[in-house]
Amino acid sequence: MSIKPTAEILGEQKVASLPINREAMALVSNLHRASSLIRQHFEALVLSTNGLHWSAFVTLWCLWIFGELPTHRLSQEVGIAKSSLSSILNDLEKRGFLVRRTPPEERRQCLVQLTAKGEQLLSDIFPRFNEEEAAILVGLTPSAMAVTTNLLRDLIAKLDEE
Amino acid sequence: MSIKPTAEILGEQKVASLPINREAMALVSNLHRASSLIRQHFEALVLSTNGLHWSAFVTLWCLWIFGELPTHRLSQEVGIAKSSLSSILNDLEKRGFLVRRTPPEERRQCLVQLTAKGEQLLSDIFPRFNEEEAAILVGLTPSAMAVTTNLLRDLIAKLDEE
DNA sequence: ACAGTACTGTTCGTTCTCGAATGATCCACC
DNA sequence: GGTGGATCATTCGAGAACGAACAGTACTGT
């Protein structure tokens, strides 16, 4: 059983007289809090060892999954501004994990791809990363996880199309 | 029905041969993405008008709900580092939304409380904020929301106690 | 051909956030 | 009653992320 934290309970009292959607409030509040804690958790336990922060890791992960990508696609997939991606790529390229190239047929674009060193890095890190993912979710029922994942997907789709 | 984005499908292929927990991967990935989009959404639509960013709003909200709080409690509730809170309080105090005071019996501490102006601000903003919360969640079933909220609460409790 | 428009990725300046170091206060103990 | 260690909040410097402005490239219509 989940126990509501004090803030939620007091919040319900405070807004009792207002036309407030409490379920929405609780969901949004917990969503952001969980995300922030997870990020800190992974950066401290798994990523910092390799000198990566969250967005840099996700960038590498996307390239690992998708193969070569143009930067504007990549920034969408990672979920960060293209300007943020640009400096991340500068760093990761300097460290030899990926390469940028300009396709001759479209010289505005910039295609990004992992190097062998980058592939190697992800083959090493990802199992460790996923192990930790599984660890923090242990004890949660598969059906609750499925419901949550689907709800988040719907939410992302709705917010993304704006 | 939720449709899996391409990255998830490709990801499943990539890791098919590894001992990977795919449900955990999908959940963590979507969780962070949704949180980030929600934050941007609210900052752009509701908070920026009042010159607030997410953490500043949550800070005010906590004080609204709890009443006067010591800063170390407040930083826990908001979920940010105490140094981050300190600069947020500097700003909000300068703008007259809250006051700090030192209790005579414990002069190391610092208690924070909303001013009348701060109370007024939240009474204005919060209904608008919650309205938008409800709007982005429209179409989701109450039971799915309840399951998600509980799962997130459990997750937060586990990560918090470390 | 050429001008205008649209699109690409990068750089720049600003803001948010954190951890480490700092300064102030309290308490336990000799 | 003074001293050392613990605890509190703040300041400081560095890193991460963003939007706006920029420079280069491609396409469109005349």
Coordinates of C-alpha atoms (C1' of nucleotides) in Angstrom, one line a residue:
Chain A
M1 CA 0.0 0.0 0.0
S2 CA 1.1 3.5 -0.8
I3 CA 1.0 6.1 1.9
K4 CA 0.3 9.6 0.9
P5 CA 3.0 12.1 2.0
T6 CA 2.0 14.9 4.3
A7 CA 2.1 17.5 1.6
E8 CA -0.6 15.8 -0.4
I9 CA -2.9 15.5 2.6
L10 CA -2.5 19.1 3.7
G11 CA -2.9 20.1 0.0
E12 CA -6.3 18.4 -0.1
Q13 CA -7.5 20.3 2.9
K14 CA -6.2 23.6 1.5
V15 CA -8.0 23.2 -1.8
A16 CA -11.1 21.6 -0.4
S17 CA -13.2 24.6 -1.0
L18 CA -11.8 25.3 -4.5
P19 CA -12.9 23.5 -7.7
I20 CA -9.7 21.5 -7.8
N21 CA -8.8 18.2 -9.5
R22 CA -6.8 16.5 -6.7
E23 CA -5.9 13.4 -8.7
A24 CA -4.3 15.5 -11.4
M25 CA -2.4 17.5 -8.7
A26 CA -1.0 14.3 -7.1
L27 CA 0.0 12.7 -10.4
V28 CA 1.9 15.7 -11.7
S29 CA 3.6 16.4 -8.4
N30 CA 4.7 12.8 -8.0
L31 CA 5.7 12.5 -11.6
H32 CA 8.2 15.3 -11.5
R33 CA 9.6 14.2 -8.1
A34 CA 10.2 10.6 -9.2
S35 CA 11.9 11.7 -12.4
S36 CA 14.2 14.0 -10.6
L37 CA 15.2 11.3 -8.1
I38 CA 15.7 8.7 -10.7
R39 CA 18.0 11.0 -12.7
Q40 CA 20.1 11.8 -9.7
H41 CA 20.2 8.1 -8.7
F42 CA 21.5 7.0 -12.1
E43 CA 23.9 9.8 -12.5
A44 CA 25.5 9.1 -9.1
L45 CA 25.5 5.3 -9.4
V46 CA 26.1 4.5 -13.0
L47 CA 26.9 7.4 -15.2
S48 CA 29.3 9.6 -13.2
T49 CA 31.9 6.8 -13.3
N50 CA 32.1 7.2 -17.1
G51 CA 31.9 11.0 -17.0
L52 CA 28.4 11.1 -18.5
H53 CA 25.4 13.0 -17.4
W54 CA 21.8 12.0 -18.2
S55 CA 21.4 13.7 -21.5
A56 CA 24.8 12.6 -22.8
F57 CA 23.9 9.1 -22.0
V58 CA 20.5 9.3 -23.7
T59 CA 22.2 10.8 -26.7
L60 CA 24.6 7.8 -27.0
W61 CA 21.8 5.4 -26.3
C62 CA 19.7 6.8 -29.2
L63 CA 22.6 6.5 -31.6
W64 CA 23.2 3.0 -30.4
I65 CA 19.5 2.1 -31.0
F66 CA 18.9 4.0 -34.2
G67 CA 22.3 4.1 -35.9
E68 CA 23.2 7.2 -37.8
L69 CA 20.9 10.2 -37.3
P70 CA 20.7 13.8 -38.3
T71 CA 21.0 16.1 -35.3
H72 CA 17.4 17.6 -35.5
R73 CA 16.0 14.0 -35.3
L74 CA 18.4 13.2 -32.5
S75 CA 17.4 16.3 -30.4
Q76 CA 13.8 15.3 -30.7
E77 CA 14.5 11.7 -29.6
V78 CA 16.6 12.8 -26.7
G79 CA 14.1 15.5 -25.8
I80 CA 16.4 18.4 -25.5
A81 CA 16.9 21.7 -27.4
K82 CA 19.1 21.5 -30.5
S83 CA 21.5 24.0 -28.9
S84 CA 21.9 21.7 -25.9
L85 CA 22.6 18.8 -28.2
S86 CA 25.2 20.7 -30.1
S87 CA 27.4 21.2 -27.1
I88 CA 26.9 17.6 -25.9
L89 CA 28.0 16.4 -29.4
N90 CA 31.1 18.7 -29.2
D91 CA 32.1 17.0 -26.0
L92 CA 31.4 13.4 -27.0
E93 CA 33.0 13.8 -30.4
K94 CA 36.1 15.3 -28.7
R95 CA 36.2 12.2 -26.5
G96 CA 36.0 9.9 -29.5
F97 CA 32.6 8.3 -28.9
L98 CA 30.9 9.6 -32.0
V99 CA 31.6 11.3 -35.4
R100 CA 29.8 14.0 -37.3
R101 CA 29.7 14.1 -41.1
T102 CA 28.1 16.3 -43.7
P103 CA 26.2 14.4 -46.5
P104 CA 27.2 15.7 -49.9
E105 CA 23.7 15.7 -51.2
E106 CA 22.5 18.0 -48.4
R107 CA 25.3 20.0 -47.0
R108 CA 23.2 21.8 -44.4
Q109 CA 22.7 18.6 -42.5
C110 CA 24.9 16.9 -40.0
L111 CA 24.7 13.2 -39.5
V112 CA 25.9 11.7 -36.2
Q113 CA 27.1 8.1 -35.7
L114 CA 28.8 6.2 -32.9
T115 CA 32.4 5.1 -33.3
A116 CA 33.6 1.6 -32.4
K117 CA 34.7 3.2 -29.1
G118 CA 31.2 4.5 -28.6
E119 CA 29.6 1.2 -29.4
Q120 CA 31.9 -0.4 -26.9
L121 CA 31.0 2.1 -24.2
L122 CA 27.3 1.4 -24.5
S123 CA 27.7 -2.3 -24.6
D124 CA 29.5 -1.9 -21.3
I125 CA 27.3 0.6 -19.6
F126 CA 23.8 -0.3 -20.7
P127 CA 23.5 -3.7 -19.0
R128 CA 24.7 -2.0 -15.8
F129 CA 22.2 0.8 -16.4
N130 CA 19.3 -1.6 -17.0
E131 CA 20.2 -3.7 -14.0
E132 CA 19.8 -0.6 -11.9
E133 CA 16.5 0.2 -13.6
A134 CA 15.2 -3.2 -12.7
A135 CA 16.5 -2.8 -9.1
I136 CA 14.6 0.4 -8.4
L137 CA 11.4 -1.1 -9.8
V138 CA 11.6 -4.4 -7.9
G139 CA 8.5 -5.0 -5.9
L140 CA 6.2 -3.2 -8.3
T141 CA 3.7 -5.4 -10.1
P142 CA 4.1 -5.9 -13.8
S143 CA 0.5 -4.8 -14.5
A144 CA 0.9 -1.5 -12.6
M145 CA 4.1 -0.9 -14.5
A146 CA 2.3 -1.6 -17.8
V147 CA -0.5 0.8 -16.9
T148 CA 1.9 3.5 -15.9
T149 CA 4.1 3.1 -19.0
N150 CA 1.0 3.3 -21.3
L151 CA -0.3 6.4 -19.4
L152 CA 3.0 8.1 -19.8
R153 CA 3.2 7.3 -23.5
D154 CA -0.2 8.9 -24.0
L155 CA 0.8 11.9 -22.0
I156 CA 4.0 12.3 -24.0
A157 CA 2.1 11.9 -27.3
K158 CA -0.3 14.6 -26.4
L159 CA 2.3 17.1 -25.2
D160 CA 4.6 16.4 -28.1
E161 CA 2.1 17.2 -30.8
E162 CA 1.7 20.8 -29.6
Chain B
M1 CA -4.5 2.3 -27.1
S2 CA -0.9 3.5 -26.7
I3 CA 1.4 3.1 -29.6
K4 CA 5.1 2.5 -28.9
P5 CA 7.4 5.0 -30.4
T6 CA 10.0 3.8 -32.8
A7 CA 12.9 4.1 -30.3
E8 CA 11.3 1.6 -28.0
I9 CA 10.7 -0.9 -30.8
L10 CA 14.2 -0.7 -32.1
G11 CA 15.5 -0.8 -28.5
E12 CA 13.8 -4.0 -28.0
Q13 CA 15.5 -5.5 -31.0
K14 CA 18.9 -4.2 -30.1
V15 CA 18.8 -5.7 -26.6
A16 CA 17.0 -8.9 -27.6
S17 CA 20.1 -11.0 -27.1
L18 CA 21.1 -9.3 -23.8
P19 CA 19.5 -10.1 -20.4
I20 CA 17.5 -6.9 -20.3
N21 CA 14.4 -5.9 -18.5
R22 CA 12.5 -4.1 -21.2
E23 CA 9.6 -3.0 -19.1
A24 CA 11.9 -1.2 -16.7
M25 CA 13.6 0.5 -19.7
A26 CA 10.4 1.7 -21.2
L27 CA 9.1 3.0 -17.8
V28 CA 12.2 4.9 -16.9
S29 CA 12.6 6.4 -20.4
N30 CA 9.0 7.5 -20.6
L31 CA 8.9 8.8 -17.1
H32 CA 11.7 11.2 -17.6
R33 CA 10.4 12.4 -21.0
A34 CA 6.9 13.1 -19.6
S35 CA 8.3 15.0 -16.7
S36 CA 10.4 17.2 -18.8
L37 CA 7.6 18.0 -21.2
I38 CA 5.2 18.7 -18.4
R39 CA 7.6 21.1 -16.8
Q40 CA 8.2 23.0 -20.1
H41 CA 4.4 23.0 -20.7
F42 CA 3.6 24.6 -17.4
E43 CA 6.4 27.1 -17.4
A44 CA 5.4 28.3 -20.8
L45 CA 1.7 28.4 -20.3
V46 CA 1.1 29.3 -16.6
L47 CA 4.3 30.2 -14.8
S48 CA 6.3 32.5 -17.1
T49 CA 3.5 35.0 -17.0
N50 CA 4.3 35.5 -13.3
G51 CA 8.0 35.3 -13.6
L52 CA 8.2 32.0 -11.9
H53 CA 10.0 28.8 -12.9
W54 CA 9.0 25.3 -11.7
S55 CA 11.0 25.2 -8.5
A56 CA 10.1 28.6 -7.4
F57 CA 6.4 27.7 -7.9
V58 CA 6.8 24.5 -6.0
T59 CA 8.5 26.4 -3.2
L60 CA 5.6 28.9 -2.9
W61 CA 3.1 26.0 -3.2
C62 CA 4.7 24.1 -0.3
L63 CA 4.6 27.2 1.9
W64 CA 1.0 27.8 0.9
I65 CA 0.2 24.2 2.0
F66 CA 2.4 23.8 5.1
G67 CA 2.6 27.3 6.4
E68 CA 5.9 28.4 8.0
L69 CA 8.7 26.0 7.4
P70 CA 12.4 25.8 8.2
T71 CA 14.6 25.8 5.0
H72 CA 16.0 22.4 5.4
R73 CA 12.5 20.9 5.5
L74 CA 11.4 23.1 2.6
S75 CA 14.3 21.9 0.4
Q76 CA 13.3 18.3 1.1
E77 CA 9.7 19.0 0.2
V78 CA 10.5 20.8 -2.9
G79 CA 13.1 18.2 -3.9
I80 CA 16.0 20.5 -4.6
A81 CA 19.4 21.1 -3.0
K82 CA 19.4 23.6 -0.1
S83 CA 21.8 25.8 -2.0
S84 CA 19.3 26.0 -4.9
L85 CA 16.6 26.8 -2.4
S86 CA 18.7 29.6 -0.9
S87 CA 18.9 31.6 -4.2
I88 CA 15.2 31.0 -4.9
L89 CA 14.4 32.4 -1.5
N90 CA 16.6 35.4 -2.2
D91 CA 14.6 36.2 -5.3
L92 CA 11.2 35.6 -3.9
E93 CA 11.9 37.5 -0.7
K94 CA 13.2 40.4 -2.8
R95 CA 9.9 40.4 -4.7
G96 CA 7.9 40.4 -1.5
F97 CA 6.2 37.0 -1.7
L98 CA 7.8 35.6 1.4
V99 CA 9.8 36.5 4.5
R100 CA 12.6 34.8 6.4
R101 CA 13.0 35.1 10.1
T102 CA 15.4 33.7 12.7
P103 CA 13.7 32.0 15.7
P104 CA 15.3 33.4 19.0
E105 CA 15.6 29.9 20.5
E106 CA 17.6 28.5 17.6
R107 CA 19.4 31.2 15.8
R108 CA 21.1 29.0 13.3
Q109 CA 17.7 28.2 11.8
C110 CA 15.7 30.2 9.2
L111 CA 12.0 30.0 9.0
V112 CA 10.2 30.9 5.9
Q113 CA 6.6 32.1 5.5
L114 CA 4.4 33.5 2.8
T115 CA 3.4 37.2 2.9
A116 CA -0.1 38.3 2.2
K117 CA 1.2 39.1 -1.3
G118 CA 2.5 35.6 -1.6
E119 CA -0.8 34.1 -0.4
Q120 CA -2.6 36.2 -3.0
L121 CA -0.3 35.1 -5.8
L122 CA -1.0 31.5 -5.1
S123 CA -4.7 31.9 -4.7
D124 CA -4.6 33.4 -8.2
I125 CA -2.2 31.0 -9.9
F126 CA -3.0 27.7 -8.4
P127 CA -6.5 27.3 -9.9
R128 CA -5.1 28.2 -13.3
F129 CA -2.3 25.7 -12.7
N130 CA -4.6 22.9 -11.7
E131 CA -6.9 23.6 -14.6
E132 CA -4.0 23.0 -16.9
E133 CA -3.1 19.8 -14.9
A134 CA -6.6 18.5 -15.5
A135 CA -6.5 19.5 -19.2
I136 CA -3.4 17.5 -20.0
L137 CA -4.8 14.5 -18.3
V138 CA -8.2 14.5 -19.9
G139 CA -9.0 11.2 -21.6
L140 CA -7.0 9.2 -19.1
T141 CA -9.0 6.8 -17.0
P142 CA -9.2 7.5 -13.3
S143 CA -8.1 4.0 -12.4
A144 CA -5.0 4.3 -14.6
M145 CA -4.2 7.6 -13.0
A146 CA -4.6 6.1 -9.5
V147 CA -2.4 3.1 -10.4
T148 CA 0.3 5.5 -11.8
T149 CA 0.2 7.8 -8.8
N150 CA 0.6 5.0 -6.4
L151 CA 3.4 3.5 -8.3
L152 CA 5.2 6.8 -8.4
R153 CA 4.7 7.3 -4.6
D154 CA 6.3 3.9 -4.0
L155 CA 9.2 4.7 -6.2
I156 CA 9.8 8.1 -4.5
A157 CA 9.6 6.5 -1.1
K158 CA 12.2 3.9 -2.1
L159 CA 14.6 6.4 -3.7
D160 CA 14.2 8.9 -0.9
E161 CA 15.2 6.7 1.9
E162 CA 18.7 6.1 0.5
Chain C
dA1 C1' 20.0 33.5 -63.5
dC2 C1' 18.6 35.5 -59.3
dA3 C1' 16.2 37.1 -55.2
dG4 C1' 13.7 35.8 -51.5
dT5 C1' 12.4 32.3 -48.3
dA6 C1' 13.0 28.3 -45.6
dC7 C1' 15.8 25.2 -43.3
dT8 C1' 20.1 23.4 -41.1
dG9 C1' 23.4 23.3 -37.1
dT10 C1' 26.3 26.3 -34.2
dT11 C1' 27.6 30.0 -31.1
dC12 C1' 26.5 33.3 -27.4
dG13 C1' 24.6 35.0 -23.3
dT14 C1' 21.5 34.0 -19.5
dT15 C1' 19.3 31.1 -16.1
dC16 C1' 18.8 27.1 -13.1
dT17 C1' 21.1 23.8 -10.3
dC18 C1' 24.5 21.5 -7.7
dG19 C1' 28.5 20.4 -4.4
dA20 C1' 32.1 22.3 -1.7
dA21 C1' 33.7 25.7 1.1
dT22 C1' 32.4 29.3 4.4
dG23 C1' 30.5 31.7 8.4
dA24 C1' 27.5 31.6 12.3
dT25 C1' 25.4 29.3 16.1
dC26 C1' 24.6 25.7 19.5
dC27 C1' 25.8 21.8 22.6
dA28 C1' 28.6 18.4 25.2
dC29 C1' 32.2 17.7 27.9
dC30 C1' 36.2 18.4 30.6
Chain D
dG1 C1' 33.4 28.6 31.6
dG2 C1' 35.8 27.8 27.8
dT3 C1' 36.9 24.6 23.8
dG4 C1' 35.9 21.2 20.0
dG5 C1' 32.7 19.1 17.3
dA6 C1' 28.2 19.2 15.2
dT7 C1' 24.6 21.5 12.8
dC8 C1' 22.4 25.2 10.3
dA9 C1' 22.0 28.5 6.1
dT10 C1' 24.5 31.1 2.7
dT11 C1' 27.9 32.2 -0.8
dC12 C1' 30.8 30.8 -4.6
dG13 C1' 32.4 28.6 -8.7
dA14 C1' 31.3 25.2 -12.3
dG15 C1' 28.3 22.6 -15.2
dA16 C1' 23.9 21.9 -17.8
dA17 C1' 20.1 23.6 -20.4
dC18 C1' 17.6 27.0 -23.0
dG19 C1' 16.1 30.7 -26.5
dA20 C1' 17.7 34.1 -29.6
dA21 C1' 20.7 35.5 -33.0
dC22 C1' 23.8 33.8 -36.5
dA23 C1' 26.0 31.8 -40.8
dG24 C1' 25.8 28.6 -44.3
dT25 C1' 23.0 25.9 -47.7
dA26 C1' 19.0 24.5 -50.5
dC27 C1' 14.8 25.4 -52.8
dT28 C1' 11.0 28.3 -55.1
dG29 C1' 9.1 31.4 -58.3
dT30 C1' 9.7 34.7 -61.7

